[in-house]
Amino acid sequence: MPIRSHAEIYEKVPTSIFPDSATAARTLAQEVKQLIEAKNQAGKPAVLGMATGSTPVPFYRELIRLHKEEGLSFKKVITFNLDEYYGLSGDHPESYARFMAEQLFDHIDIPKANINLPSGTVPGDQVFVHCRQYEEKIQSVGGIDLQILGIGRTGHIGFNEPGSSRDSLTRRITLDRVTRQDAASDFRGEQNVPHFAITMGVGTILRAKKLVLMAWGDNKATMVAKAIEGPMTEAVSASFLQDHPDARFFIDNGASRELTRIKLPWLVGPASWTPRETRRAMVWQAFKTKRPILKLIDEDYNEHGLSDLLSEQGPAYQLNIRIFNQLQHTITGWPGGKPDEDDTYRPERARPYPKRCLVFSAEPQDAVVGMGGTIDRLIEQGHDVRLISLTSGSLRVPDSEADKFAGTLLELASNAVHPEVWSPQVEYAREALALLEEKGEFGEDPPLLRQLKALILRGELRDAAHTLGVSAEHVVFADLPFYEEGRYRRFKSTQADIDAMTRLLQDHKPHQIYITGDSADPSSVAGICFRLLVAALQACAGEEFAGSCSVWLYRGKERPLEPHEIDMAIPMSPLQLERKANAISRYGALSSLEKEAPETSRENARLYDSLGLAEYEAIESFQRWRRA
Ligand code: GLP
């Protein structure tokens, strides 16, 4: 029997971790190219199983490039998609049929007759037959050669929600609440997300000859680890990939974070005890033993596979104190630095004071949700804080809000003393109402509606900012073009976005920047915005402000930072927490994760307390971004 590596002992499915999604997508596309060519040479079609969502988009873009630049032909390719929303026709903007057409099929030479998707409009009494025919069709072409998969936040593949059995076949299923929440921004509100879908079953998927599951960003990390290392269970349908002889995971760094080899590397092989790894091990050990850092003893180290660390950096007493001090020094009530104080052990430098702080939000609500308490402190301490909403966020706003706003405008005008003065507004409101009517519940918003929805969000952000003491002129709306021209799960940024971001930096010349999205799926709005900032900082590299400006990463919708990752912890008083909650409440359309933000900052404080550091009501945490 071959010797299995330590990683393989934990990982039950072969897993490749790529530096980024683009590299993974290129690798997979090359494999697909070879598959198509080999099959075609043998005189057979290649049968591909396709997936939707943001995850496969870079892979599809690479296939299109191979077709256009390297002549890869799809004439003898047959495709079967995993799933479709039930109730949506193929031309609905959020149907998977339309998604596939826009993201791949319209750009390659695949014959229409070779494309297969479950129908979202088959009448209820024919669903069963339709599903059986779908299965039969897959079998009639010799089965799927390679099935591409993504993974949902419930651990689903296709739409096989928790409870789907190992042998399930193509069928209609009810979507999980979490899945519908995740699709809320695609559909401008959870209430518009279909309740049902038709999906290939787990059994159907496992019949493919090869499977590759892709996942990007740390929001997928927990589910990815469960699927790869956890027990095979109906609770996580992706875990059934363990039961397939040729299944693989292609993931990026963010999605790999919860794997044992990344999270607890000392359990897997010899660890390199960098300062961050040492902190990670100590924090983990403290939580495991339920002891504060200063109370860890030799036995704890030995029993938790850390004797190596102890012999390298011990004795325990001194190691404990060293790490305790490091963690203590992350706590500061002065996010902008404490003026006129020794800053040797403080997270932020004392000078200059006051600082110009740019707080970036990928979408209007992000900064207040992720760091409302810190904004409050920065203002209180006299810094010049500017909230910059990088995108308008308009795609998230439900039609009902636009309807309400236009209705109010009309009513105001009809009650005005001089109604004639209001005629442009009346015209605007009437046009908005007519457009809403015309496009129907699911149609795409024409520019006027997008503008109206953006205005609604502008009002909300100004209002939330005001409760934190940020004046209206310090709230900036950048409306980056990638968002205005795109849709969720398929945004594409260009040089115009980098230029806009660069201009922002040059206009404001910040001393401090706060941003999120560093570990997010690179195709998410936050992920794109973070990468644009990195590119803009590079573009400004020669300028004085860019060299000295510090960049702090906060967490918005993403997984909260773990204590060992935190470089700056800003404690919040109960009153500040209340102000933050109040500011958050100004937003109309928040996801459940965003609504939980005050509780997340309470949880941060509990963790610091259990490490024996300090007891606070809540903490907002930040990581220093280090330039490569
Ligand atoms: C939907 C699809 C899945 C997909 C998942 C994740 O639920 N039915 O096939 O894997 O979304 O989407 P994303 O790739 O956008 O994260």
XYZ file of C-alpha atoms and ligand atoms in Angstrom, residues 52-55 83 96 150-151 156 158-159 220 489, ligand 1:
29
model
C -23.813 27.887 -12.619
C -23.016 30.520 -9.975
C -20.039 32.852 -9.801
C -17.570 30.018 -9.193
C -30.064 22.500 -12.270
C -29.641 29.304 -15.416
C -19.566 24.497 -7.212
C -20.701 24.346 -3.610
C -25.020 21.482 -1.626
C -26.390 21.269 -7.820
C -29.339 22.141 -5.615
C -16.786 28.594 1.401
C -22.123 36.558 -9.873
C -26.305 27.644 -6.594
C -26.075 26.591 -7.670
C -24.870 25.723 -7.325
C -23.682 26.628 -7.021
C -24.004 27.528 -5.839
C -22.869 28.434 -5.426
O -26.863 27.093 -5.482
N -27.215 25.747 -7.837
O -24.600 24.868 -8.409
O -22.565 25.841 -6.734
O -25.121 28.322 -6.200
O -22.860 29.643 -6.134
P -21.591 30.560 -6.280
O -20.652 29.867 -7.194
O -22.113 31.840 -6.877
O -21.019 30.750 -4.937
